[in-house]
PDB file of C-alpha atoms in Angstrom:
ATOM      1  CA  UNK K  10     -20.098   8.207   8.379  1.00 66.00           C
ATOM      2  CA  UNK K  11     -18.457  11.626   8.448  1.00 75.00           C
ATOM      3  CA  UNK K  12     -16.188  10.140  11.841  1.00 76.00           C
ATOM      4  CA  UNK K  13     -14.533   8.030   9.239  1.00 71.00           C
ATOM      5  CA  UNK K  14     -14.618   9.819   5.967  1.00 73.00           C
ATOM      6  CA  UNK K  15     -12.961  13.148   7.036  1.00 81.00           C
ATOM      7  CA  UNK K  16     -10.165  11.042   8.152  1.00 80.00           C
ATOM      8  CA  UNK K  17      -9.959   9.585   5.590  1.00 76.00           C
ATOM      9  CA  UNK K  18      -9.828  12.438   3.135  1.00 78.00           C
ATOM     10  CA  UNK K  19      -6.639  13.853   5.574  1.00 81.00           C
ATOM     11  CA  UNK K  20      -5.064  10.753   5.211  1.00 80.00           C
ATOM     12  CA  UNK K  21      -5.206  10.597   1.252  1.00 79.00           C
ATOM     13  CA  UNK K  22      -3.936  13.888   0.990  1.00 83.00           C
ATOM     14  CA  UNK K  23      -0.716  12.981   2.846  1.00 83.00           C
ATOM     15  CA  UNK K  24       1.265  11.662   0.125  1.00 84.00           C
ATOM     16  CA  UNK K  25       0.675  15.453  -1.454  1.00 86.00           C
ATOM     17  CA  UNK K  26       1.557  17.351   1.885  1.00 87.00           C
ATOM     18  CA  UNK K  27       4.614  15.324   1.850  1.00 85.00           C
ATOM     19  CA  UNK K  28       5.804  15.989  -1.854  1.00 85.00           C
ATOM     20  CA  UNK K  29       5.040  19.491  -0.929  1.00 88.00           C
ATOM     21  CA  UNK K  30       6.941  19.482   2.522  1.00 88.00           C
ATOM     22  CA  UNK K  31      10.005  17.438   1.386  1.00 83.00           C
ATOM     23  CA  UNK K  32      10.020  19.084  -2.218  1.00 84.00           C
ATOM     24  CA  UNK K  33      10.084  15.972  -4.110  1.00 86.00           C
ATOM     25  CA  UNK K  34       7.499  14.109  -6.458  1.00 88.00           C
ATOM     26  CA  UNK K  35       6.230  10.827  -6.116  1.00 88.00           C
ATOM     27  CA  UNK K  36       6.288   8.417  -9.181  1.00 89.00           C
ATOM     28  CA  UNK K  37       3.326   8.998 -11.429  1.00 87.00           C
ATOM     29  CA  UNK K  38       0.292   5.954  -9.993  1.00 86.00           C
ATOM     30  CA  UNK K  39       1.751   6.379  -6.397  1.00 87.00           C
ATOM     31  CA  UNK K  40      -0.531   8.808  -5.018  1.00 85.00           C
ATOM     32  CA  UNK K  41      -3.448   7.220  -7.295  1.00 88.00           C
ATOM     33  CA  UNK K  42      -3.019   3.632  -5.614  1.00 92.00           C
ATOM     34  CA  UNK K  43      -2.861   5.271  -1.997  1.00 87.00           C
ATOM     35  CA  UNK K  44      -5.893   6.723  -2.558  1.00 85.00           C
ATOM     36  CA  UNK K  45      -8.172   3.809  -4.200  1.00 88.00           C
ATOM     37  CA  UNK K  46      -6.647   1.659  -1.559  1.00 90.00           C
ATOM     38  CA  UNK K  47      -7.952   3.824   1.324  1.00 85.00           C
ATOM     39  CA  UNK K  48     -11.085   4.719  -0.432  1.00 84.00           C
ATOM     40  CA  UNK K  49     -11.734   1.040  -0.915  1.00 87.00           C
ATOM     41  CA  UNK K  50     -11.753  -0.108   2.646  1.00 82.00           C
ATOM     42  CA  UNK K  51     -13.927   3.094   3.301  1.00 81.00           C
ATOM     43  CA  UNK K  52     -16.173   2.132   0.587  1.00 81.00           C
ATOM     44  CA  UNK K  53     -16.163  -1.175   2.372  1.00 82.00           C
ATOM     45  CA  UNK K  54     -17.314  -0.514   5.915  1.00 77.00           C
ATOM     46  CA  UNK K  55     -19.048   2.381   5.542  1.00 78.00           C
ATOM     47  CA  UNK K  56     -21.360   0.731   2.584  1.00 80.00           C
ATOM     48  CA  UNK K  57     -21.181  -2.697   3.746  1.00 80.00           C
ATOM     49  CA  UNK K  58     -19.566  -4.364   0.781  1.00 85.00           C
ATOM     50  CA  UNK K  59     -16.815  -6.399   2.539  1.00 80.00           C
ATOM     51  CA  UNK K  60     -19.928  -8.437   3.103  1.00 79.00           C
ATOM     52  CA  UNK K  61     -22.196  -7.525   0.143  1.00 86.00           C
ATOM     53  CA  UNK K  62     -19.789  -8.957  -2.392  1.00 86.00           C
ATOM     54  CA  UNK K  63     -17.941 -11.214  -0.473  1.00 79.00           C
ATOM     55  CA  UNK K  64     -15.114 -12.161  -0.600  1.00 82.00           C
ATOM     56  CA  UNK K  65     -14.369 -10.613  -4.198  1.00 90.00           C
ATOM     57  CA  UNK K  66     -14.641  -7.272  -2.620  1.00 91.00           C
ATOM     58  CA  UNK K  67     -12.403  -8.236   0.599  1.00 90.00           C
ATOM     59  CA  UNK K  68      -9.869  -9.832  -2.035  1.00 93.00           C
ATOM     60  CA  UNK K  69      -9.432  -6.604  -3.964  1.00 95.00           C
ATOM     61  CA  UNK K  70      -8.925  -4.190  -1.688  1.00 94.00           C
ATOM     62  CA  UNK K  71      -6.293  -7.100  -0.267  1.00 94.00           C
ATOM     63  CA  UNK K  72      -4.278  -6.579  -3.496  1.00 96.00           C
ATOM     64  CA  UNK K  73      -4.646  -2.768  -3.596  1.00 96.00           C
ATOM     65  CA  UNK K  74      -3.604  -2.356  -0.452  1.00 95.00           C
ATOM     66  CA  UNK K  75      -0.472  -4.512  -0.404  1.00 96.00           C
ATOM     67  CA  UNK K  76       0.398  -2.973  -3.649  1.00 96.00           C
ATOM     68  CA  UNK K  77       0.215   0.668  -2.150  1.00 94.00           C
ATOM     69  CA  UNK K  78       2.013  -0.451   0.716  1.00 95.00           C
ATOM     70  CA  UNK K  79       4.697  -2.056  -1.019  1.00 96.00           C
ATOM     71  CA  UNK K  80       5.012   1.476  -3.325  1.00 94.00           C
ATOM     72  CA  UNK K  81       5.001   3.411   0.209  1.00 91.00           C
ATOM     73  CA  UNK K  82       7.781   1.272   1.087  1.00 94.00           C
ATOM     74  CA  UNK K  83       9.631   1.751  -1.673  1.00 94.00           C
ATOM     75  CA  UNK K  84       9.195   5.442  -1.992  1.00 91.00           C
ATOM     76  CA  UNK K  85      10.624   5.751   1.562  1.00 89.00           C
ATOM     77  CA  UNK K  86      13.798   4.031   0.297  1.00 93.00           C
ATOM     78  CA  UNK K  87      13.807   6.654  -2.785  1.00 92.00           C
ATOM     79  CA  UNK K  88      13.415   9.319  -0.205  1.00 90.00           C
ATOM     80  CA  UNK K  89      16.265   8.023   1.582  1.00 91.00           C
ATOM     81  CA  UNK K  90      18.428   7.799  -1.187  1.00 91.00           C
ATOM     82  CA  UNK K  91      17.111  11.138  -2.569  1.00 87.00           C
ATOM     83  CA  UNK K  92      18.281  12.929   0.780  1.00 87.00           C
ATOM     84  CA  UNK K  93      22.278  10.938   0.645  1.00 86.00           C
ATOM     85  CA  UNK K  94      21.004   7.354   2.323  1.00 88.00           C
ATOM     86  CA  UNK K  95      21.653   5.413  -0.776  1.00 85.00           C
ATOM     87  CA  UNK K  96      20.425   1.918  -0.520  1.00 87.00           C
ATOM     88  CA  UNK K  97      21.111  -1.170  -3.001  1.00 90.00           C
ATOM     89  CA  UNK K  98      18.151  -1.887  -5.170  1.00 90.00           C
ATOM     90  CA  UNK K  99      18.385  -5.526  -3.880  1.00 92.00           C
ATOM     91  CA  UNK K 100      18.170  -4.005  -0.158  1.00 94.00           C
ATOM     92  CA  UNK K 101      15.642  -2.419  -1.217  1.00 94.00           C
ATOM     93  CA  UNK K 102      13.274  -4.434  -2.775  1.00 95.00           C
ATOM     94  CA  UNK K 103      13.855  -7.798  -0.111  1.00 96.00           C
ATOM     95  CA  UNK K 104      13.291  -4.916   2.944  1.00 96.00           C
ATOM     96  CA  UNK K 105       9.850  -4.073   0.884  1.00 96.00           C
ATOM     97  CA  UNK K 106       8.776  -7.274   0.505  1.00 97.00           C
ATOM     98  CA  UNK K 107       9.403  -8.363   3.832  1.00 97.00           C
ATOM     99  CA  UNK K 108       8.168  -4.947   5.493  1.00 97.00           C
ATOM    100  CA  UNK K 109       4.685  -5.797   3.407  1.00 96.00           C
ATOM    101  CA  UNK K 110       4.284  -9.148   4.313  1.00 96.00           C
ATOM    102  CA  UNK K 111       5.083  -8.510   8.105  1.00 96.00           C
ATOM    103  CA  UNK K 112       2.470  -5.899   8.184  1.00 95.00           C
ATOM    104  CA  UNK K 113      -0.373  -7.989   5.992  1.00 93.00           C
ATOM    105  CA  UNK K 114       0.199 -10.942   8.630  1.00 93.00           C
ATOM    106  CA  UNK K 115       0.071  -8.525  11.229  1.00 93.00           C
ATOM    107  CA  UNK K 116      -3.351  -7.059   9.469  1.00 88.00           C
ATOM    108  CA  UNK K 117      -4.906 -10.705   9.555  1.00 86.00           C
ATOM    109  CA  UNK K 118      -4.355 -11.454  12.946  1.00 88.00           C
ATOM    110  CA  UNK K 119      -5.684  -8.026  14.145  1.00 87.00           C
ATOM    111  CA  UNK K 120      -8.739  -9.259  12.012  1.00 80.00           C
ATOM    112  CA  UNK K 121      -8.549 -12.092  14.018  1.00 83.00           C
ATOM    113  CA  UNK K 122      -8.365 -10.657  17.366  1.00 86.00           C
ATOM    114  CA  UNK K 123     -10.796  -8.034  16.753  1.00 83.00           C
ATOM    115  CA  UNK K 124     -13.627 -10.811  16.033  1.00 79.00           C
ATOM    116  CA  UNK K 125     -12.724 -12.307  19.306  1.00 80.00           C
ATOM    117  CA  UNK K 126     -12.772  -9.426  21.347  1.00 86.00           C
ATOM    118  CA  UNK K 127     -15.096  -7.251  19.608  1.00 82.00           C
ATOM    119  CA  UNK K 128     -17.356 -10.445  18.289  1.00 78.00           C
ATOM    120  CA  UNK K 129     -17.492  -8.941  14.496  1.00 72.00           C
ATOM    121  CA  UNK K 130     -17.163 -10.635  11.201  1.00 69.00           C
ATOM    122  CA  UNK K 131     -14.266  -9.727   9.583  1.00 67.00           C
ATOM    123  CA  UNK K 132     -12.614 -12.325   9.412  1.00 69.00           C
ATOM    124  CA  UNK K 133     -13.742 -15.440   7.347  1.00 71.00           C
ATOM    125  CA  UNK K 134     -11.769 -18.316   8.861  1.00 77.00           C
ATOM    126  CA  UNK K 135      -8.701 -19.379   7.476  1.00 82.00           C
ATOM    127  CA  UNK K 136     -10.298 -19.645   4.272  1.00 85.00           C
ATOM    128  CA  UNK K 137     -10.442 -16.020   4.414  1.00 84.00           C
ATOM    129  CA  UNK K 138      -6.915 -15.642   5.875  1.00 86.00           C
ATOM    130  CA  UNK K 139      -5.428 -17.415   3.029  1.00 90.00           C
ATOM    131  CA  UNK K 140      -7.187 -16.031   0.236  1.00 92.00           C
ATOM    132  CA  UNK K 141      -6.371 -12.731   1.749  1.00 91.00           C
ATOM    133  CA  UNK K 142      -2.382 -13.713   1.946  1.00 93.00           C
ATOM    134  CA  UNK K 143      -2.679 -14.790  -2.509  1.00 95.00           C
ATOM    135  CA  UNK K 144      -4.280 -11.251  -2.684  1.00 96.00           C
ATOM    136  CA  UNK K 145      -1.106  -9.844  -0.933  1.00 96.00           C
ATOM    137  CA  UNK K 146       1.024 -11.855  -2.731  1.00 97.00           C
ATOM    138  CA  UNK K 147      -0.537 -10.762  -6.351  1.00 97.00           C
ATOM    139  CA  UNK K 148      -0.487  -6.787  -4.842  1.00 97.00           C
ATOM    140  CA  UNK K 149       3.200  -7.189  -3.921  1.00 97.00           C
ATOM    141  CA  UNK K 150       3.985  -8.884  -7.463  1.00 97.00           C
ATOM    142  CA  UNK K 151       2.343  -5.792  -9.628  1.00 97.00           C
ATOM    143  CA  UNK K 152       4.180  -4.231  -7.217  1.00 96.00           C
ATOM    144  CA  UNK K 153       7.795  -5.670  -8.417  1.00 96.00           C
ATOM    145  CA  UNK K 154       6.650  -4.953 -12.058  1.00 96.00           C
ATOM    146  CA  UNK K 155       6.192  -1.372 -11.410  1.00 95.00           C
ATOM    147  CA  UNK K 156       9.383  -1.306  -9.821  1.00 94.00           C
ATOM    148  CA  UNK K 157      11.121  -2.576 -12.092  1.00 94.00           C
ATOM    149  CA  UNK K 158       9.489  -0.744 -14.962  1.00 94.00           C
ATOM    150  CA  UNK K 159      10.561   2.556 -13.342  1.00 92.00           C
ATOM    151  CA  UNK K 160      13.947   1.179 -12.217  1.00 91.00           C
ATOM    152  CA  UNK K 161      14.196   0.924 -16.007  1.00 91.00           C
ATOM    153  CA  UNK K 162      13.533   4.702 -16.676  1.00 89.00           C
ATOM    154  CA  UNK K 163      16.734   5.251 -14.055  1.00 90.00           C
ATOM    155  CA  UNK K 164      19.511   6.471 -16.277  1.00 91.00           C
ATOM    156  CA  UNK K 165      23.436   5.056 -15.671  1.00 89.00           C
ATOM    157  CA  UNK K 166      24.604   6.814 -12.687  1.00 85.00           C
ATOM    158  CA  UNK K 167      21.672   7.892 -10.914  1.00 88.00           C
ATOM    159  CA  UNK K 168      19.940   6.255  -8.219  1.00 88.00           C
ATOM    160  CA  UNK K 169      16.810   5.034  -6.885  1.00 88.00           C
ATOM    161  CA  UNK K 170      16.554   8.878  -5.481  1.00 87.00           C
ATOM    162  CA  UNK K 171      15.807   9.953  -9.302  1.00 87.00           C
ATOM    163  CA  UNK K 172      12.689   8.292  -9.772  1.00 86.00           C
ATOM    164  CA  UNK K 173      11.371  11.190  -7.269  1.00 85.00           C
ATOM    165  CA  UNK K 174      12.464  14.011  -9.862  1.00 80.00           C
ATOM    166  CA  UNK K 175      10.167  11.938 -12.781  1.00 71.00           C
TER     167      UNK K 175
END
């Protein structure tokens, strides 16, 4: 228990270490959405609800997680435009995208290959694998929306870089 929840605690206060370290702020939600998606798949092994209230549970944390990846992805960019790197938003939002949907593929066949190897249940079948995929898919798509709500709050000559002064 404690093995994986200290971790996990580090790990959630990155996004703050960061702001603090790189002397920007993240858009208001971000740090919010990192955390419920990590606490979620805590909250999942540790308590056993991947497989309590399967597969709502497992679908969930699917579209959490793609959605804070996607943001992660997408604050990089702003941090790269922030520091002089800037970017075009339609760079921007196809590299997301794709960055997120390589790594969610990636995350379903290392489901995969750990239940071979490792003989565990995490993986459903492709059932599973393709419900988890429409979970992505709705997580990267309230994604886009917040995106493009804050690319709305952007004024005329700025770039993606301002949303980190919000």
């Amino acid at each position: 228990f404690w093995a994986v929840l200290i971790p996990s605690l580090v790990l959630s206060l990155l996004p703050v270490l960061f702001e603090y370290a790189a002397h920007v702020r993240f858009p208001p939600g971000f740090k919010s959405v990192f955390s419920l998606a990590l606490l979620l798949h805590v909250a999942g092994g540790i308590s056993r609800f991947y497989w309590k209230f399967s597969p709502f549970y497992d679908k969930i944390a699917h579209v959490c997680s793609a959605l804070a990846l996607f943001l992660l992805i997408i604050c990089c960019f702003a941090v790269l435009d922030h520091y002089g790197e800037a970017v075009r938003w339609r760079t921007v939002l196809i590299s997301a995208i794709v960055i997120t949907v390589v790594l969610m593929v990636t995350w379903e066949i290392s489901e995969y290959l750990i239940d071979v190897i490792a003989t565990t249940s995490y993986n459903g079948g492709i059932a599973d694998s393709i419900g988890d995929t429409i979970a992505n898919i709705i997580g990267i798509l309230i994604g886009i929306c917040i995106v493009r709500y804050y690319r709305n709050l952007i004024p005329a000559g700025k770039n993606l870089g301002y949303l980190l002064t919000l």
